[in-house]
CSV table of C-alpha atoms and ligand atoms in Angstrom, one decimal:
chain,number,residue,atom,x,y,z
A,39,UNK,CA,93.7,95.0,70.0
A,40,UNK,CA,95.2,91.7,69.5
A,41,UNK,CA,93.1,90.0,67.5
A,42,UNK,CA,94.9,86.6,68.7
A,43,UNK,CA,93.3,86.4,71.8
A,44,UNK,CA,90.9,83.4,72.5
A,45,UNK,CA,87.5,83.7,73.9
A,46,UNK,CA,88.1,80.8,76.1
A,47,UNK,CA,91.4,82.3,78.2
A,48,UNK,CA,90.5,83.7,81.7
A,49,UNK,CA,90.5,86.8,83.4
A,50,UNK,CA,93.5,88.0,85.2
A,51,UNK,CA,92.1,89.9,88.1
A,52,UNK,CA,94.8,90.9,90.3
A,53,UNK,CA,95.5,93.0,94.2
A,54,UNK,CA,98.2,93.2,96.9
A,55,UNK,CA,96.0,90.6,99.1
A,56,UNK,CA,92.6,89.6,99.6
A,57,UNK,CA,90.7,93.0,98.4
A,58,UNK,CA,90.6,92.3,94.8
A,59,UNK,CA,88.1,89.2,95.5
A,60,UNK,CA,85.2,92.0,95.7
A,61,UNK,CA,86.5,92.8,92.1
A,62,UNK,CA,86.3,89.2,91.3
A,63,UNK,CA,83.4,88.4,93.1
A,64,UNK,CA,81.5,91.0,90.6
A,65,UNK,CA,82.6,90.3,87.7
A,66,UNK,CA,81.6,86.4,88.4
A,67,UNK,CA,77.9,88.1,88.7
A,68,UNK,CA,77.8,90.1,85.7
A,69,UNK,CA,80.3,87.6,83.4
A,70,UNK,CA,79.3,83.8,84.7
A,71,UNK,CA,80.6,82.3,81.8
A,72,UNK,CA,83.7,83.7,82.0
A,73,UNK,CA,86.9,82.2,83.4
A,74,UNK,CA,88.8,84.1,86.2
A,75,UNK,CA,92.3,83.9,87.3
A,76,UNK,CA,93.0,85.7,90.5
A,77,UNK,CA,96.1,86.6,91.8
A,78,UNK,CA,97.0,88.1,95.6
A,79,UNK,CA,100.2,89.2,96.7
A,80,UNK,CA,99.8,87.9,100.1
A,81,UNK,CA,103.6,88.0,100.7
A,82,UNK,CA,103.9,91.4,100.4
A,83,UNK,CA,100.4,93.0,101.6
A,84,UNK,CA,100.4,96.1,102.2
A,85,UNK,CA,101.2,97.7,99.1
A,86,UNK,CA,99.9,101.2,100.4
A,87,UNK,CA,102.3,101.9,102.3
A,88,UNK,CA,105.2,101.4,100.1
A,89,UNK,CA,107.2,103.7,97.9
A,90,UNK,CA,105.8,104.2,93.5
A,91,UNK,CA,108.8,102.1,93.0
A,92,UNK,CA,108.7,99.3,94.6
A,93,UNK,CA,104.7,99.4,93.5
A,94,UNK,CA,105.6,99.9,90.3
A,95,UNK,CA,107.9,96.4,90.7
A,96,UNK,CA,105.8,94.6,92.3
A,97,UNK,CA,102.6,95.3,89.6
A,98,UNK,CA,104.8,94.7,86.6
A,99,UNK,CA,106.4,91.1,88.0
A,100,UNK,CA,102.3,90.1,88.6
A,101,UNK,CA,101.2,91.4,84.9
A,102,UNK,CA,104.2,89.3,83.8
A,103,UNK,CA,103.1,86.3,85.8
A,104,UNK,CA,99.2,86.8,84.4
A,105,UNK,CA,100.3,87.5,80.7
A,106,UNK,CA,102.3,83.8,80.9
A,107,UNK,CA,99.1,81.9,82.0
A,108,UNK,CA,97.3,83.6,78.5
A,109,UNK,CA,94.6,85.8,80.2
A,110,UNK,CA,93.2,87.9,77.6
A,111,UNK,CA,91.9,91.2,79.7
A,112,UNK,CA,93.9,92.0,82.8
A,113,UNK,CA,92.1,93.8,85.1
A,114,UNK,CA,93.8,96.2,88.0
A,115,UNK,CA,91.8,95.1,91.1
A,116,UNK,CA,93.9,97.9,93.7
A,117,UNK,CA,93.4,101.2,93.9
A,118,UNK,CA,97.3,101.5,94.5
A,119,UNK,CA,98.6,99.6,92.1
A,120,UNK,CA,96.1,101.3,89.0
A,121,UNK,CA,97.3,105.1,90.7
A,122,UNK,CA,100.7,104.1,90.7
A,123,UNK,CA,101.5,101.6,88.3
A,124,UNK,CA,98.7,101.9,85.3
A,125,UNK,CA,101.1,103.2,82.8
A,126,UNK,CA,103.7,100.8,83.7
A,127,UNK,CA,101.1,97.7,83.5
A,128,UNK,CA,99.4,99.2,80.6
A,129,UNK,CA,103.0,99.3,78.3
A,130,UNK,CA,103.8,95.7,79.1
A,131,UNK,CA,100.9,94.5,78.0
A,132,UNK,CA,99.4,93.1,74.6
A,133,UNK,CA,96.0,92.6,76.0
A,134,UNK,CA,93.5,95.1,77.4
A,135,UNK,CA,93.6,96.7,80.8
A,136,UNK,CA,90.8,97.8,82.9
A,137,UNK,CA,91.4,99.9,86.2
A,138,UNK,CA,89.2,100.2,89.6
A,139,UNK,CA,90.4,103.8,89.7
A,140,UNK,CA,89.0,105.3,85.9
A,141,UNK,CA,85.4,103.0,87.3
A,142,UNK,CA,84.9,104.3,90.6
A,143,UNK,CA,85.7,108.2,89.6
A,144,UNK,CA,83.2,107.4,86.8
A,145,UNK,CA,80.6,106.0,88.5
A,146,UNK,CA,81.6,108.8,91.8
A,147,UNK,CA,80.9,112.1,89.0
A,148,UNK,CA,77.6,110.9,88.1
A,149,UNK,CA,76.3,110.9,91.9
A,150,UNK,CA,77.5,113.5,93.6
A,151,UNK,CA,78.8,117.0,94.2
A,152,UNK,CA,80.7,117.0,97.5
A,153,UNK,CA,83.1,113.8,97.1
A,154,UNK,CA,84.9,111.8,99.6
A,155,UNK,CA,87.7,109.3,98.9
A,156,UNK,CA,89.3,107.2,100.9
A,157,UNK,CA,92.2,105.0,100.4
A,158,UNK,CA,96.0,103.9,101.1
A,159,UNK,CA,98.6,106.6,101.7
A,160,UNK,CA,100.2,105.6,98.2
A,161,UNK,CA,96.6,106.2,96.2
A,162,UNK,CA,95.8,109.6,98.0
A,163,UNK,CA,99.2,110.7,97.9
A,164,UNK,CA,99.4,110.1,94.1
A,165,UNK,CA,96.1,112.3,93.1
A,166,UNK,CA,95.0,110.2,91.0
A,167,UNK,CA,91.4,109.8,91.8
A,168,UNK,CA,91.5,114.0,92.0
A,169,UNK,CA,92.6,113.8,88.1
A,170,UNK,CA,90.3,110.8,87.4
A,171,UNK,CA,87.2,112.9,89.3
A,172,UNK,CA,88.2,116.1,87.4
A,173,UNK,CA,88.2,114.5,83.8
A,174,UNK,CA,84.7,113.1,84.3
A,175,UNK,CA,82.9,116.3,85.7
A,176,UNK,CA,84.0,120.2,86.4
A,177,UNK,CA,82.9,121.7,89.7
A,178,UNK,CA,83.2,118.7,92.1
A,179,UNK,CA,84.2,119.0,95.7
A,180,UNK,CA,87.0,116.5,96.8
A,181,UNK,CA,88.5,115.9,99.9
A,182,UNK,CA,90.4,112.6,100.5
A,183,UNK,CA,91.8,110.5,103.6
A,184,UNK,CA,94.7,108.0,103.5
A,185,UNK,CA,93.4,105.2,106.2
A,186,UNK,CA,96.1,103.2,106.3
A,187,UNK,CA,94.7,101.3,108.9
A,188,UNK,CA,92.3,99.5,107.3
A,189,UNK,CA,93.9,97.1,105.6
A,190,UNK,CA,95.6,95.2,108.2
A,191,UNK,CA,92.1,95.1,109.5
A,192,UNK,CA,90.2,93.3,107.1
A,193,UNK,CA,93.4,91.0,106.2
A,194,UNK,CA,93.0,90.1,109.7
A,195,UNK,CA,89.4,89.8,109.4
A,196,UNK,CA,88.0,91.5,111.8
A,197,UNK,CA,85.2,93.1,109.4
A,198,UNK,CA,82.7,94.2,112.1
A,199,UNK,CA,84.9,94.7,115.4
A,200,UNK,CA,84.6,97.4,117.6
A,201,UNK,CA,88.3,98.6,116.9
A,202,UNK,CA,87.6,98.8,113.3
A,203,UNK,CA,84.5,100.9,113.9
A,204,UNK,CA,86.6,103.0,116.4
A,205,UNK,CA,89.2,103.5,113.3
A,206,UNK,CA,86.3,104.2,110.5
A,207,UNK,CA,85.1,107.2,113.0
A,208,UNK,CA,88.3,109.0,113.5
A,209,UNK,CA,89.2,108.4,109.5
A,210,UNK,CA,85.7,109.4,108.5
A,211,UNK,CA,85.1,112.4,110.6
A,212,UNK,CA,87.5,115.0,108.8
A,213,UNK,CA,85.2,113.5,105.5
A,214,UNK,CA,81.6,114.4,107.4
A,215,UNK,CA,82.8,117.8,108.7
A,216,UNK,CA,82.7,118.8,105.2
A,217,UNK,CA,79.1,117.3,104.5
A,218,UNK,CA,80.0,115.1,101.8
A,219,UNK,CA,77.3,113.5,99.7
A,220,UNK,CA,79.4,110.5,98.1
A,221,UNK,CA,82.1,108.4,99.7
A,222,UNK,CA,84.7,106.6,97.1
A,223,UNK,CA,85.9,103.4,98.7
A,224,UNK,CA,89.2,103.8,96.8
A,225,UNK,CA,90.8,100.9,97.8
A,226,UNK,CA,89.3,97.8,97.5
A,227,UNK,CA,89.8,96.1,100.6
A,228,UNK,CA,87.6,98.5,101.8
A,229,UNK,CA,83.9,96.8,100.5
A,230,UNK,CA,84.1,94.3,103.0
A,231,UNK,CA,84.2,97.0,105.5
A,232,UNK,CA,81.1,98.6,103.8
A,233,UNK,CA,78.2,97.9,106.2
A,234,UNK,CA,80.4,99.3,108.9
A,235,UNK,CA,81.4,102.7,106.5
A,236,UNK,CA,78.2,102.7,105.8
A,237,UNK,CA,76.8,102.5,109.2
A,238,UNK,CA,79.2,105.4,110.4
A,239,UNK,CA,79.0,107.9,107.1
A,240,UNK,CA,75.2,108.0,107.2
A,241,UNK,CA,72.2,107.8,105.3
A,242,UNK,CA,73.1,110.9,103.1
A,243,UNK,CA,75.9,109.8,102.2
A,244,UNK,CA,76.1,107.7,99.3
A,245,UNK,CA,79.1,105.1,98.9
A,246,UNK,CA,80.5,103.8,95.6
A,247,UNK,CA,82.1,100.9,95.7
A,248,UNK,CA,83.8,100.3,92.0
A,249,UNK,CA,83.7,96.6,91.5
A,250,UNK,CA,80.6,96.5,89.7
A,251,UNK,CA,81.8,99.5,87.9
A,252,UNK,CA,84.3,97.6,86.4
A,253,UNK,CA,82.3,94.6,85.9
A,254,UNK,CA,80.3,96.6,84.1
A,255,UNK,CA,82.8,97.8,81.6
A,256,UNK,CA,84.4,94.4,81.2
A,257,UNK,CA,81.6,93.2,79.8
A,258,UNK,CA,81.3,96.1,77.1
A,259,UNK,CA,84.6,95.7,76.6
A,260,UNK,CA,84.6,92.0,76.0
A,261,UNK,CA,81.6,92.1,73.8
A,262,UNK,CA,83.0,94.9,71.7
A,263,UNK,CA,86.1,93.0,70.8
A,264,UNK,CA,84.3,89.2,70.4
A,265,UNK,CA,86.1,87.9,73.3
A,266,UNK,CA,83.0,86.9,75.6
A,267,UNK,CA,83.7,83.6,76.2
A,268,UNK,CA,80.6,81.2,74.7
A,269,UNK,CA,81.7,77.7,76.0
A,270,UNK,CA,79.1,75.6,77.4
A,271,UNK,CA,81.3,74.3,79.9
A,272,UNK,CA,81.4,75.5,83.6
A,273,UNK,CA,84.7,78.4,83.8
A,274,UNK,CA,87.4,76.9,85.1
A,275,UNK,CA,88.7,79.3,88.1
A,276,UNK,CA,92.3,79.4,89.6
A,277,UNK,CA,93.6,81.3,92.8
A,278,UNK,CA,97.5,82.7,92.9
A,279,UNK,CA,99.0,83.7,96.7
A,280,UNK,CA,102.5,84.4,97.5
A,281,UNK,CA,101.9,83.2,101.1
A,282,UNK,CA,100.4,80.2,102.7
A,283,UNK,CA,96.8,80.4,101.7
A,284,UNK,CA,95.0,79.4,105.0
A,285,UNK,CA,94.0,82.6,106.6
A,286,UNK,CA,93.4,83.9,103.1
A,287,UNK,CA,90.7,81.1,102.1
A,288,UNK,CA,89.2,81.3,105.8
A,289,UNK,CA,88.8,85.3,105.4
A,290,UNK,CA,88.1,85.4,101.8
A,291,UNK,CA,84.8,82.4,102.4
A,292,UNK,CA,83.8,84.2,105.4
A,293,UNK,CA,83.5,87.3,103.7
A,294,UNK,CA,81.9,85.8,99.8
A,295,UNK,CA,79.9,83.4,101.6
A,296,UNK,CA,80.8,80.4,99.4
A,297,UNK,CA,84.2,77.8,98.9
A,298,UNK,CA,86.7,79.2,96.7
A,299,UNK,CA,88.4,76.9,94.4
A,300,UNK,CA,91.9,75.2,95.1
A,301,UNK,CA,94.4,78.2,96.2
A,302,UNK,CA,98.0,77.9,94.8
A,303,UNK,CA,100.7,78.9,96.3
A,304,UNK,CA,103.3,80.6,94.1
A,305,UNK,CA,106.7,82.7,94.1
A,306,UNK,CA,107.0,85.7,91.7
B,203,DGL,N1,93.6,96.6,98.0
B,203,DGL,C1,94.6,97.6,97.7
B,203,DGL,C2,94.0,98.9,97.1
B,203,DGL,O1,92.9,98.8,96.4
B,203,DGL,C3,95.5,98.1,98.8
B,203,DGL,C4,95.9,97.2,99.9
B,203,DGL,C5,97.3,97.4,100.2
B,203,DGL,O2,97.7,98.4,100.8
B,203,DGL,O3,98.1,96.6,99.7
B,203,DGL,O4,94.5,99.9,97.2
């Protein structure tokens, strides 16, 4: 651990687009005091579909951009970036990482038996939520669904529509057949679908969603190491996109429910 590090430097909290705000959005809740600095590759969304390395490029020019601005935990908030590009991520950097893969698979082993994951096409393809599952219980179930659809969906907003609900049956379906109890929503665009998943999975079928998973373990990790940050004064909060922020910020308030702060538009 660096033991350098100030309490007082932010978060970096980072995804391909708009799905690492439910990351964000938890940590806020469990860490108010803590500064977050957000960063959404807007540009380049969807990262799912894309080969390891050009993910693997992608992750390590954004750590690079967060380590510059001083953050003093860097936390993965994409599925397909943490079960492509962990290592990568984690050896460029002096501070700590958390992932939303190691979370979820946690929190997933301690409530079911028969386990569903969904994702992108890059984070099922890569088996790393099978590895994950498997080192934190023996005798699970797993069967997993790339829905690359989803994505463009909720980037586009349309969070409750009929053709996203059409799409969440046919992805689903293969998943129910096999009477799962627990659905993973490994990718995490995919919470701001959840009433709908929720709504087509059932009531016996429990969904983990690993934001507050990770939120969870932040805070452990940052009081472990005496970097909780104890300044009186409100966290500052900044926003990073790589393309013009408009739809982002209309999406991303309709969705928290409240203003986020100035966006800033960058180039990696
Ligand atoms: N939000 C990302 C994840 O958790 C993926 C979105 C994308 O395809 O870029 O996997």
């Amino acid at each position: 651990m660096n033991t350098h590090l100030d309490p007082d430097s932010p978060i970096g909290v980072f995804d391909s687009g708009i799905g690492g705000l439910t990351v964000a959005r938890a940590l806020r809740a469990a860490l108010p005091n803590e500064s977050i600095l957000y960063f959404g590759d807007t540009a380049r969304v969807p990262y799912g579909v894309k080969s390891p390395d050009t993910i693997r490029h992608f992750s390590t020019q954004i750590t690079r951009f967060l380590l510059e601005r001083h953050v003093k935990l860097l936390v993965i908030a994409c599925n397909t970036m943490a079960a492509v590009a962990a290592e990568d991520i984690r050896s460029l950097s002096p501070v700590p990482v958390l992932d939303v893969i190691d979370a979820g698979a946690r929190s997933a082993a301690a409530t079911g038996r028969r386990i569903g994951v969904i994702g992108t096409l890059a984070t099922v393809s890569s088996g790393a939520y099978e590895q994950a599952l498997h080192a934190h219980a023996s005798g699970l179930e797993l069967h997993a669904q790339a829905c690359p659809l989803f994505v463009p969906l909720v980037e586009e907003g349309w969070l409750d529509h009929p053709v996203t609900r059409l799409t969440a049956e046919e992805y689903l379906r293969p998943l129910l057949v096999h009477r799962i109890d627990t659905l993973v929503l490994g990718c995490t665009h995919y919470p701001l679908l959840k009433p709908l998943l929720s709504s087509v999975a059932g009531p016996a079928v429990t969904i983990i969603d690993s934001a507050e998973t990770v939120a969870v373990c932040a805070a452990e990790l940052l009081d472990g190491s005496g970097l909780r940050r104890m300044n009186p004064q409100p966290p500052p909060h900044r926003v990073f996109v790589t393309d013009v922020p408009q739809r982002f910020r209309a999406v991303a308030e309709r969705f928290l429910d409240e203003s986020l702060p100035e966006i800033n538009f960058v180039t990696l």
